[in-house]
Coordinates of C-alpha atoms and ligand atoms in Angstrom, one line a residue:
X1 CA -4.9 3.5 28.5
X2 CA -8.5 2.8 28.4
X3 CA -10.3 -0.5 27.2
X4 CA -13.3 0.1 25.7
X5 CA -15.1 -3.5 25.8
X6 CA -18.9 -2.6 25.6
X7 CA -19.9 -4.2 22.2
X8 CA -22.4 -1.4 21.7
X9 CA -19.8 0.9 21.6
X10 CA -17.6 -1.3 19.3
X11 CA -20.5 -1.5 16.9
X12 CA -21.0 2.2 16.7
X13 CA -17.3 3.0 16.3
X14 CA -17.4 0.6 13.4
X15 CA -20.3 2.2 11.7
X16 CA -18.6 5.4 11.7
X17 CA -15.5 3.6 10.0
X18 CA -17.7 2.6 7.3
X19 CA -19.8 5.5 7.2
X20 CA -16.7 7.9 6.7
X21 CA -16.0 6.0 4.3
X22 CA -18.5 5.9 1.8
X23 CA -18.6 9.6 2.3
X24 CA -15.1 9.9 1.7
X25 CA -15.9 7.8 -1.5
X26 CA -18.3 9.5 -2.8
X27 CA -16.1 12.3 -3.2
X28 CA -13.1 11.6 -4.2
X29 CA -12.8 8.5 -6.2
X30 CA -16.7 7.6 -7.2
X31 CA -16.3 4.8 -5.6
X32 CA -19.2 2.5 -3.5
X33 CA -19.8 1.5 -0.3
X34 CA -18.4 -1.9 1.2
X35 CA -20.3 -4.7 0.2
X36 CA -22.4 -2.6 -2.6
X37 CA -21.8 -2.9 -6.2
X38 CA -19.6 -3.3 -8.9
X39 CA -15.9 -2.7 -9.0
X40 CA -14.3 0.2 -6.5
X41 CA -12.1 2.4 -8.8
X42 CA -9.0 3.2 -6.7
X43 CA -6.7 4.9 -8.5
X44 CA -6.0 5.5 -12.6
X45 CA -7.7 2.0 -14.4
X46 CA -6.9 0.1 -11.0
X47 CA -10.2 -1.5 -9.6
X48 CA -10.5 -3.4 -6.9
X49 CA -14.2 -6.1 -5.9
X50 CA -16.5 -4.8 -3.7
X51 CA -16.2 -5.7 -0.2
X52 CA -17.8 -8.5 0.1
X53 CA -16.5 -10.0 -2.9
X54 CA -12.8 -9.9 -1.5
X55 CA -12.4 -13.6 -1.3
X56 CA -10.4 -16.4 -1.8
X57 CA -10.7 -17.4 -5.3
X58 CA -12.2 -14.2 -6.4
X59 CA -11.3 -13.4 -10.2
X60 CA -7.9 -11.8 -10.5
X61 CA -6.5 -8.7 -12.1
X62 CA -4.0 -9.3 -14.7
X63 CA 0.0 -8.8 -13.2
X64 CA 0.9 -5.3 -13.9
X65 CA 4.5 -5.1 -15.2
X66 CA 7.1 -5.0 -12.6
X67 CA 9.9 -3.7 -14.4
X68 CA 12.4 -0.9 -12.5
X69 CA 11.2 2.7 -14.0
X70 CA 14.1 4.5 -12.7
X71 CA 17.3 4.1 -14.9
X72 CA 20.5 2.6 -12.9
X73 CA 22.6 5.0 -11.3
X74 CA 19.8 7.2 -10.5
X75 CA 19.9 9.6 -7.2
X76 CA 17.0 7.9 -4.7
X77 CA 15.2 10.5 -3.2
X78 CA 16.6 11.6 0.4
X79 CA 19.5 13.0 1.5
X80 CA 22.9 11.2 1.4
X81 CA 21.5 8.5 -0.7
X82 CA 24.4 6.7 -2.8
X83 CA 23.0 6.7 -6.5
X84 CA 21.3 3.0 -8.1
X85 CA 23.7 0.7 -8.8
X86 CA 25.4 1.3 -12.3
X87 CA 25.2 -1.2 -14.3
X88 CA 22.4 -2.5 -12.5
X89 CA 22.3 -6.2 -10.5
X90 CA 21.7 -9.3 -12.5
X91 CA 20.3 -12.4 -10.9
X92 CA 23.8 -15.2 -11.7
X93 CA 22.5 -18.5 -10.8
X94 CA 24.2 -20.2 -8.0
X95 CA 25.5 -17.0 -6.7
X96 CA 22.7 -17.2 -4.3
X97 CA 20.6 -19.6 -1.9
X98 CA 17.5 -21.3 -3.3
X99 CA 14.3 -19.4 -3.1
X100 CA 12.1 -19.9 0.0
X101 CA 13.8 -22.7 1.1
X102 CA 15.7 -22.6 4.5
X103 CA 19.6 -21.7 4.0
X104 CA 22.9 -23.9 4.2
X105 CA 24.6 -21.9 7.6
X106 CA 27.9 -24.0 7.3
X107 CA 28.6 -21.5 4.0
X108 CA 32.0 -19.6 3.8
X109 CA 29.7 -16.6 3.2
X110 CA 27.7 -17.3 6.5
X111 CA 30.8 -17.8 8.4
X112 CA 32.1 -14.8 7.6
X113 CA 28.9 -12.9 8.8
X114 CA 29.0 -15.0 12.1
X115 CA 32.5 -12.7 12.7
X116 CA 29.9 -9.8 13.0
X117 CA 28.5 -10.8 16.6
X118 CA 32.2 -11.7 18.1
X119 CA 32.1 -9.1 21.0
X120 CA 28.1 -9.4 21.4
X121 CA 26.6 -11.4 24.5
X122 CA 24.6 -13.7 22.5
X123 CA 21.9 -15.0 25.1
X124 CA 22.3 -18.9 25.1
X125 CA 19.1 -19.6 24.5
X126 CA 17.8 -23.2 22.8
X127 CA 15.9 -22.3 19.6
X128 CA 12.7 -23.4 20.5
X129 CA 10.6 -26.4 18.7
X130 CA 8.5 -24.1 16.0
X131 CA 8.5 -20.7 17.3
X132 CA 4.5 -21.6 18.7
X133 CA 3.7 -21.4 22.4
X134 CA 1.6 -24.9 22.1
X135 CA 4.3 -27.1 20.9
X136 CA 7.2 -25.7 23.0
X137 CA 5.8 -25.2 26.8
X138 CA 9.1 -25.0 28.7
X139 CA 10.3 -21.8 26.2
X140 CA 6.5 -20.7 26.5
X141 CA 6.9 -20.8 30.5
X142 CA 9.9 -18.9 30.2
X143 CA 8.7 -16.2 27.6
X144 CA 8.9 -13.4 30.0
X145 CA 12.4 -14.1 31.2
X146 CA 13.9 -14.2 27.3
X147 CA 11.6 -11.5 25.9
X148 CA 9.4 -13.8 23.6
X149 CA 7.3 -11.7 21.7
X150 CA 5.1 -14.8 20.3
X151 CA 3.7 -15.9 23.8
X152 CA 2.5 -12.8 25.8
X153 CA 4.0 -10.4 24.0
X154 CA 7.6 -9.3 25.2
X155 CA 9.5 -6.7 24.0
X156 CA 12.2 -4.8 24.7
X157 CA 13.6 -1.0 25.0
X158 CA 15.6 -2.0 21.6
X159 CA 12.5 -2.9 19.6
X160 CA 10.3 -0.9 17.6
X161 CA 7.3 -1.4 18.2
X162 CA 5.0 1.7 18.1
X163 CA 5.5 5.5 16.8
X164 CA 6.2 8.0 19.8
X165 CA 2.7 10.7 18.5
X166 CA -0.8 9.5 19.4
X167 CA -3.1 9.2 16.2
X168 CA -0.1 8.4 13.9
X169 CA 0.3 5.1 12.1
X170 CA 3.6 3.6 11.3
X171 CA 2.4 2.0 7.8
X172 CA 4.4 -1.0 6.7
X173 CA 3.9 -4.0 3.9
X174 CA 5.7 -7.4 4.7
X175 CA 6.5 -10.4 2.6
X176 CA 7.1 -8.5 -1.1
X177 CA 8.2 -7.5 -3.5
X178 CA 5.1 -9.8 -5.0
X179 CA 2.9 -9.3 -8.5
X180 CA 0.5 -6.9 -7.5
X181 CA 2.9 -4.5 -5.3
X182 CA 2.6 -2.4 -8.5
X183 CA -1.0 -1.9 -7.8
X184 CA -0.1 -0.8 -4.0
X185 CA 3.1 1.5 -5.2
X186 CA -0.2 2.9 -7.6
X187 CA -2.3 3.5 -5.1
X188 CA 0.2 5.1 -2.8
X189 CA 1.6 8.0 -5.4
X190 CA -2.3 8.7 -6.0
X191 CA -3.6 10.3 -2.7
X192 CA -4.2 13.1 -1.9
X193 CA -3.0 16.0 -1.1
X194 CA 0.6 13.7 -0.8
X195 CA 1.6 10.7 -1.3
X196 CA 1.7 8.0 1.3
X197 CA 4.7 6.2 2.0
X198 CA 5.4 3.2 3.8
X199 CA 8.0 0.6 5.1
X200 CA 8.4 -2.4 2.9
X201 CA 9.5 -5.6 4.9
X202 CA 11.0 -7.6 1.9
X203 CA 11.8 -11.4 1.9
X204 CA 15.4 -11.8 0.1
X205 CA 14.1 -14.5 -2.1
X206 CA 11.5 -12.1 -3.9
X207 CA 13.9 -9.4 -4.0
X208 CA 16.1 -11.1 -6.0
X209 CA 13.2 -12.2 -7.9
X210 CA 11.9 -8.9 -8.9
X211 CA 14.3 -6.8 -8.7
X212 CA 12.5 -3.8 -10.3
X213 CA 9.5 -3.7 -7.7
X214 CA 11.9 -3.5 -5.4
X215 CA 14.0 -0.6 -6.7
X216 CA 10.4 1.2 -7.7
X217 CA 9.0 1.1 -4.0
X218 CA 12.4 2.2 -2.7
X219 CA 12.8 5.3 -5.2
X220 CA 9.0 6.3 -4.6
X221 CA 10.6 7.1 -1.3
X222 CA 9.3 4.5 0.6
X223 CA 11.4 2.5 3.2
X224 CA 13.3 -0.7 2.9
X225 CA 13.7 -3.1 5.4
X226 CA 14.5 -6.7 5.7
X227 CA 12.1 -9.5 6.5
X228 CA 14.6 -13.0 6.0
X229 CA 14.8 -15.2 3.0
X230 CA 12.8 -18.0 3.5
X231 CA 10.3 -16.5 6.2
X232 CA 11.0 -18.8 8.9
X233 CA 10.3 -18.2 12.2
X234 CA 13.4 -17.1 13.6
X235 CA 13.2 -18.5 17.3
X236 CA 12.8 -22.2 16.5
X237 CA 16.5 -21.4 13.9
X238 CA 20.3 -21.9 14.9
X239 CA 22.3 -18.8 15.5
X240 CA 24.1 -19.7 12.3
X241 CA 20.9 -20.0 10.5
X242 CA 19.2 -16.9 11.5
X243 CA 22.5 -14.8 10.5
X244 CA 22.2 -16.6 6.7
X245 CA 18.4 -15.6 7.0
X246 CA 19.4 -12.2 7.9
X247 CA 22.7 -12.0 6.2
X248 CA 21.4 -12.8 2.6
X249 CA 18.0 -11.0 2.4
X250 CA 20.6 -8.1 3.9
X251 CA 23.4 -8.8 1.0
X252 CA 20.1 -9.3 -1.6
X253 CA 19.1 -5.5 -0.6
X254 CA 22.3 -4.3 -1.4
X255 CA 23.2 -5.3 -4.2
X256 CA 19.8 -4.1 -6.1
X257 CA 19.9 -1.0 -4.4
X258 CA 23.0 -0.1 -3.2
X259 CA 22.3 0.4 0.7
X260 CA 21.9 -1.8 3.6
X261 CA 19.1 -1.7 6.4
X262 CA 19.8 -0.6 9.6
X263 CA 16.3 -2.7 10.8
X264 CA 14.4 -5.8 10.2
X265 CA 11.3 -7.2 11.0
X266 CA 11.0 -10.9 12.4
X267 CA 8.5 -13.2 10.7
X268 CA 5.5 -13.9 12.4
X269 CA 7.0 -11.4 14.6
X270 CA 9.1 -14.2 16.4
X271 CA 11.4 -12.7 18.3
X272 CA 13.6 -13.2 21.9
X273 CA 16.6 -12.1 23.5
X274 CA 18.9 -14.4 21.0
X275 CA 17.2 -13.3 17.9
X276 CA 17.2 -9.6 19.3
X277 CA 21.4 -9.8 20.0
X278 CA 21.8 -11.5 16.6
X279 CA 19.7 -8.8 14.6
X280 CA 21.1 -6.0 16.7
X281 CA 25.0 -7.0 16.2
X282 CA 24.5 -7.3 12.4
X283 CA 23.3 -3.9 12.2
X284 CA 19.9 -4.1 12.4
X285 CA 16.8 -2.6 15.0
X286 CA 14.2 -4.9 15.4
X287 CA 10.4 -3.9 14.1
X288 CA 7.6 -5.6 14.9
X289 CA 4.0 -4.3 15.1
X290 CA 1.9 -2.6 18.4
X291 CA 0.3 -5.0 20.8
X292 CA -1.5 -4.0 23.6
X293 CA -3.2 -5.6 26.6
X294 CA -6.5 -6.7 26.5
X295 CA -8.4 -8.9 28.8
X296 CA -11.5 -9.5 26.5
X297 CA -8.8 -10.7 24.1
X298 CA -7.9 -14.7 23.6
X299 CA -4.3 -14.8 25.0
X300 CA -4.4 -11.0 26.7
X301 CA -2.9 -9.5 24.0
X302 CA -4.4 -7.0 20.7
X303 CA -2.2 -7.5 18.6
X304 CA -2.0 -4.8 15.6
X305 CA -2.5 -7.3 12.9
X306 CA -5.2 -6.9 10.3
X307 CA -5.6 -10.5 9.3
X308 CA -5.2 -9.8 5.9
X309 CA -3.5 -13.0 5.4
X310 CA -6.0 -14.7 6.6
X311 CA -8.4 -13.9 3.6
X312 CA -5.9 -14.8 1.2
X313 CA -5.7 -18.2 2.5
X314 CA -9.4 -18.6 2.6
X315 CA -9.6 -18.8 6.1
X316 CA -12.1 -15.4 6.7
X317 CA -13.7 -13.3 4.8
X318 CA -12.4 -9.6 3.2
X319 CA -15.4 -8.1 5.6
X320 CA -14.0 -9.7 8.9
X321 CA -10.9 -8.6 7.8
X322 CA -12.1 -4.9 7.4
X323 CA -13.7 -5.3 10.5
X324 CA -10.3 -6.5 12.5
X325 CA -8.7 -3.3 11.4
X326 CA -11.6 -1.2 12.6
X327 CA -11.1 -2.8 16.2
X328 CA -7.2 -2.1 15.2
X329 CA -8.5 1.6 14.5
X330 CA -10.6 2.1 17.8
X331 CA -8.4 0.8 19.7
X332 CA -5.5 2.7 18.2
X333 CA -7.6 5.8 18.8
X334 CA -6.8 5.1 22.7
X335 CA -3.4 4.9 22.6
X336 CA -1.2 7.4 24.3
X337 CA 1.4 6.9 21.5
X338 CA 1.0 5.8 18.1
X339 CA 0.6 2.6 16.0
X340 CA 2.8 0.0 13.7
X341 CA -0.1 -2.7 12.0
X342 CA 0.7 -5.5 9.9
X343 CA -0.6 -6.0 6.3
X344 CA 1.0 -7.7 3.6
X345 CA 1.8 -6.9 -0.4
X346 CA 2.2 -11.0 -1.1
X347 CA -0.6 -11.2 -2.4
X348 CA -3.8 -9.5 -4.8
X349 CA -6.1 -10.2 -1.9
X350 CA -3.8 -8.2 0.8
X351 CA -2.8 -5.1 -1.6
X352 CA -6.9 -5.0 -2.6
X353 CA -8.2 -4.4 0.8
X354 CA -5.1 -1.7 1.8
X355 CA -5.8 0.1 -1.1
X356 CA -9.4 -0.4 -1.6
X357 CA -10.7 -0.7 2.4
X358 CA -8.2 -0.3 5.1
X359 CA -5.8 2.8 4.3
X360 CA -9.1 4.0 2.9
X361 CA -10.9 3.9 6.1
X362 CA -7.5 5.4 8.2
X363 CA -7.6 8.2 5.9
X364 CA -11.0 9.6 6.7
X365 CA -11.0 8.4 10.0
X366 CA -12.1 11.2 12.2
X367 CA -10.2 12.5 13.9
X368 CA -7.7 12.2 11.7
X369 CA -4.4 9.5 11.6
X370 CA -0.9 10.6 10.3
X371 CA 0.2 8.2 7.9
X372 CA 3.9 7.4 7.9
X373 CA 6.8 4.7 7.0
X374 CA 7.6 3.1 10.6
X375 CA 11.3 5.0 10.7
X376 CA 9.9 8.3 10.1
X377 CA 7.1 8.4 12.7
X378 CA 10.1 6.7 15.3
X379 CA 12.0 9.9 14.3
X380 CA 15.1 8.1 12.4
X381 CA 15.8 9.7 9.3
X382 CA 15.7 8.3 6.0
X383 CA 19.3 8.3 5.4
X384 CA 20.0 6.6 8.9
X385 CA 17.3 3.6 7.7
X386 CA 20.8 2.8 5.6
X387 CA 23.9 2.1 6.7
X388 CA 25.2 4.0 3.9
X389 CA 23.7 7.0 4.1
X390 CA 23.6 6.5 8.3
X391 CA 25.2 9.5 10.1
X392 CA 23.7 8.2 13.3
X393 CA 27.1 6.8 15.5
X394 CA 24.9 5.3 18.0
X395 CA 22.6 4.1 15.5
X396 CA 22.5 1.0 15.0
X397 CA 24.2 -0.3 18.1
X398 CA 27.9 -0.4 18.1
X399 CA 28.2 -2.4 21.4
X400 CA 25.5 -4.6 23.3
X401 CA 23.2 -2.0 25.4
X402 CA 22.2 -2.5 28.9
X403 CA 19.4 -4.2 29.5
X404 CA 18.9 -6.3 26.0
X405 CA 20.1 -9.9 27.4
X406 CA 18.0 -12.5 29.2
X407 CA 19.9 -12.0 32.5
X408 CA 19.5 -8.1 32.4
X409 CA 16.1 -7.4 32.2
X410 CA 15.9 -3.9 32.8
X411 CA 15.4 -3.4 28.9
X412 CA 11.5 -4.9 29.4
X413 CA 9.6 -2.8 27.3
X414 CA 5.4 -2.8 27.6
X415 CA 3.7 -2.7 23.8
X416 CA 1.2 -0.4 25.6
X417 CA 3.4 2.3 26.6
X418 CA 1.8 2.1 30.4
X419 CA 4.8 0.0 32.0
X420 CA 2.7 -3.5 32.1
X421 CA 3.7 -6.1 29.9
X422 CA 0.7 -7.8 28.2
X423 CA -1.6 -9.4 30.5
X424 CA -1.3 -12.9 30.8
X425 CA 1.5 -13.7 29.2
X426 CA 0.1 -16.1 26.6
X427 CA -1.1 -14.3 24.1
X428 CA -1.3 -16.1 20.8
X429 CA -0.5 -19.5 22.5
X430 CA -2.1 -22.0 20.1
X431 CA -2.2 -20.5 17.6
X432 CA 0.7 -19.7 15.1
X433 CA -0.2 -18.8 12.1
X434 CA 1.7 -18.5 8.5
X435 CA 1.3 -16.0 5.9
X436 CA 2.2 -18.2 3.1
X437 CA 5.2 -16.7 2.1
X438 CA 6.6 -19.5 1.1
X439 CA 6.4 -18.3 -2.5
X440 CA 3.5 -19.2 -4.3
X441 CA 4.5 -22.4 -6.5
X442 CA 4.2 -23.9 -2.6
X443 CA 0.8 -22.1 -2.0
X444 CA -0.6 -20.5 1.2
X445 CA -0.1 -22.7 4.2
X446 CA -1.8 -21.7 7.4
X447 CA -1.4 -23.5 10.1
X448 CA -3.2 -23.9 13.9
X449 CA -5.9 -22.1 12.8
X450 CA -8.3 -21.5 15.7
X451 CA -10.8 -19.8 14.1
X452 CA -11.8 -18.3 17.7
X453 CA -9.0 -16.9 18.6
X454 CA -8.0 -14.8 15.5
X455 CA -7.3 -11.6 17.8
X456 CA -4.4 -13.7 19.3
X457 CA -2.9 -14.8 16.0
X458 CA 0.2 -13.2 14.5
X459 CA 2.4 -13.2 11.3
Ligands
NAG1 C1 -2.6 -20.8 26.7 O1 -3.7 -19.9 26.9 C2 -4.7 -20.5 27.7 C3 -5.8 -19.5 27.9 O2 -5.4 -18.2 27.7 C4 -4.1 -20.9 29.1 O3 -5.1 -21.6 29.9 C5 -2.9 -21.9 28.9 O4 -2.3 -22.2 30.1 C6 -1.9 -21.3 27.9 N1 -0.9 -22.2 27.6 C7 0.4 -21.8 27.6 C8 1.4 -22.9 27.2 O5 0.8 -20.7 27.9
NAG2 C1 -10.0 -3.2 20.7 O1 -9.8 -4.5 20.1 C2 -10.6 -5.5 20.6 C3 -10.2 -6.8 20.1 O2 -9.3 -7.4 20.9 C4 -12.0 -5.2 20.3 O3 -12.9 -6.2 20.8 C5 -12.4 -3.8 20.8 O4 -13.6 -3.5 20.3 C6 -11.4 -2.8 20.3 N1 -11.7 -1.5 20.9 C7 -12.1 -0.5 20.2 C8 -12.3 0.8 20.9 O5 -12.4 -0.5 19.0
NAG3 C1 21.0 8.3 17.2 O1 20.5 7.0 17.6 C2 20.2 6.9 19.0 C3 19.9 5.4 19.3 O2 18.8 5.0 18.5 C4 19.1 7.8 19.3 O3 18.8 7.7 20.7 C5 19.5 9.2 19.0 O4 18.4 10.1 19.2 C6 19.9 9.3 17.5 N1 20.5 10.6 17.3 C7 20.0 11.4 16.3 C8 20.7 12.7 16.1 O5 19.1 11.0 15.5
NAG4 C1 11.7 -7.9 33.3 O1 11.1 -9.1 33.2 C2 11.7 -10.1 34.1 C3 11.0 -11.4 33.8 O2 9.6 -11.3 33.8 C4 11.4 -9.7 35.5 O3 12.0 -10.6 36.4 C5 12.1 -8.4 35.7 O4 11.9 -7.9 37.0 C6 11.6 -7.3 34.7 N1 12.4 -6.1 34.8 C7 11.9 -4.9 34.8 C8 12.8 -3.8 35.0 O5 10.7 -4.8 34.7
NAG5 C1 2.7 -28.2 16.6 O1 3.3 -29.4 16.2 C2 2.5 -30.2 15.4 C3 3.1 -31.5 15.1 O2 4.4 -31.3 14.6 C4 2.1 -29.5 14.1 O3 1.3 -30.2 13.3 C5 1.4 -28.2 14.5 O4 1.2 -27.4 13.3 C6 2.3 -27.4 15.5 N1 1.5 -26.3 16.0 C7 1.8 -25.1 15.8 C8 0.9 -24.0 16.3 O5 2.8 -24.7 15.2

């Protein structure tokens, strides 16, 4: 893989980002070039602010409905697909855990899931202090040996982490169903000459809080996968906690759409050999987004991640977001493989740079980017994204496989592709980050900001 470090050549690459797109623009959907302007029509009466006015506090857009369009018992689109629930799911209070808030593991309900990983070689590993590198050295020192994605970058052969084909991109929201996932699931259906789909990361708690955005993403054809319930990261949890987190965003899925996930994402991609054995015996491939090495990078390590958090909690601007994700693009570009990047439909400032600036850009990058959920471009089918509809016997993993567990390493995976595990192995030490998704009567939280060392932060 090649690392292209010579600022001139960053800055030109950059320019032809933006430069495609305003031609692209100009075309298709009248719209203006970054920064320039008025309002950027982006599909039917959705507009999104100019560039540069992509900011926190900008005005906001009122919340399109979020009602379910299909009726229930409806036939999702792929093959094998068990019809909607019929009559469909209605939120009982006190049938579930409360929203955003971390889970009571000592449940009947949690106890029965903790059945699922009897036979599985659960890696004793102590959950470390807060899932950052900074406050937990010792687990930091040790992040090689259990696989911890957080500090350097660890991964192993059961993760996904990229799509096998050079120049295609794995797309995928995280943190939804939110208010203004309408506007994304808009934008989507609208281009041209096909729709784009994309994997949906969803957080239990807002699944069961709008119910009908999630069953609208799913029957677009878009994948669903599961993101936790109260967005914690999973490293610094119990191993009963982490199987409520997964357990009840997993039962929260089901029950509004009839299937269950076959993979999750970790939040703030915090992930290690326990987490991985948890996930894996409960049925579920862990997802988490491309990262590759990168000297000139704070930590050693790109990681895939288009800050777009970052501007919703005031912390940089919509431009330096846009300009993350053409660093994300270039460096994509080099790849021997393809690409999984992070963005998020929690919030209006998120879904109006992806459908305004970023998927934009990817779409008339040249040369050109396949744009794909994250299971499709790995090759799974649809149907096997389900355990329902799964025809897959090896798929998930029935039994542990060789090489997952801290004491058999011969699972280490590189993020690059080329056999070297990120550099220096302390890549986004310092510097843990949060999305906010911690529902939005809390607010956005970020925390550790470094403003320096953005290219080493993660969600
Ligand atoms: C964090 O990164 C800095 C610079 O990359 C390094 O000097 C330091 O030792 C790292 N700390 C840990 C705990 O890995
Ligand atoms: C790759 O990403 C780094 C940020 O870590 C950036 O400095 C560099 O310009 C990117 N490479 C390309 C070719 O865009
Ligand atoms: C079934 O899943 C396994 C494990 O992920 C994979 O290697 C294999 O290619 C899959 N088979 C089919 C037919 O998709
Ligand atoms: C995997 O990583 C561990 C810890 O860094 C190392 O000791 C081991 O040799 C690696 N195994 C392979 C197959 O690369
Ligand atoms: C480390 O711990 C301190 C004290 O609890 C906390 O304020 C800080 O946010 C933590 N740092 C990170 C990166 O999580």
């Amino acid at each position: 893989m090649k690392h292209l470090q010579n600022t001139a050549v960053v800055l030109s690459l950059l320019t032809v980002v933006a430069v495609a797109h305003d031609h692209h623009g100009a075309h298709h959907h009248k719209r203006q070039g970054p920064g320039n302007g008025g309002p950027v029509v982006v599909a039917g009466t959705i507009t999104v602010p100019p560039l540069a006015s992509i900011t926190f506090g900008m005005p906001t857009a009122p919340i399109p409905p979020s009602t379910a369009t299909a009726t229930p018992g409806a036939i999702p689109p792929f093959k094998g697909a068990p019809p909607l629930p019929n009559p469909a799911w209605a939120f009982t209070p006190g049938e579930w855990p409360e929203m955003d808030k971390p889970i009571d593991a000592t449940t009947p309900q949690v106890q029965e899931w903790m059945k699922e990983l009897e036979g599985w070689d659960i890696p004793d590993i102590k959950p470390t202090v807060d899932g950052s590198c900074v406050n937990d050295t010792a687990a930091a020192a040790d992040a090689a040996a259990r696989g911890w994605w957080t500090c350097g970058g660890y991964t192993r052969a059961t993760d996904i982490v990229d799509c096998p084909d050079k120049m295609t991109w794995g797309v995928s929201f995280d943190d939804g169903p939110a208010e203004y996932s309408t506007h994304l699931l808009e934008y989507l259906a609208s281009t041209k000459p096909n729709p784009t789909l994309a994997t949906f990361f969803v957080v239990g708690s807002r699944v069961i809080g709008s119910p009908g955005l999630l069953i609208n993403e799913y029957m677009a054809g878009h994948e669903i996968s599961i993101h936790t319930w109260s967005h914690p990261h999973l490293t610094a949890l119990t191993t009963p906690q982490i199987v409520a987190e997964l357990g009840w965003t997993r039962k929260a899925i089901q029950s509004v759409l009839g299937v269950t996930p076959t993979t999750m994402r970790p939040p703030y991609g915090d992930i290690d050999d326990r987490v991985r054995a948890i996930a894996l015996a409960m049925g579920m491939i862990p997802v988490i987004w491309t990262r590759v090495p990168n000297a000139a990078a704070p930590g050693g390590g790109f990681s895939f991640d288009t800050f777009d958090w970052m501007v919703a909690g005031g912390l940089v601007k919509g431009q330096d977001s846009f300009a993350t994700f053409g660093s994300i693009l270039g460096n994509a570009s080099t790849l021997d493989t393809g690409f999984c990047v992070l963005q998020h439909d929690l919030y209006e400032i998120t879904v109006d740079l992806a459908i305004g600036y970023t998927l934009e850009a990817a779409m008339s990058h040249q040369p050109a980017f396949k744009l794909e959920p994250i299971g499709q471009c790995a090759k799974i089918p649809t149907n096997n994204m389900y355990r329902e509809s799964n025809t897959n016997q090896t798929f998930p993993y029935k039994s542990p496989p060789a090489g997952l567990s801290a004491s058999g390493n011969s699972g280490n995976k590189s993020t690059s592709g080329n056999g070297k595990v990120a550099q220096s192995g302390n890549g986004g030490n310092g510097t843990t980050g949060t999305s906010g998704a911690i529902g939005r009567s809390v607010g956005l939280v970020v925390v550790g900001m470094a403003v320096g060392a953005v290219g080493a932060m993660t969600i």
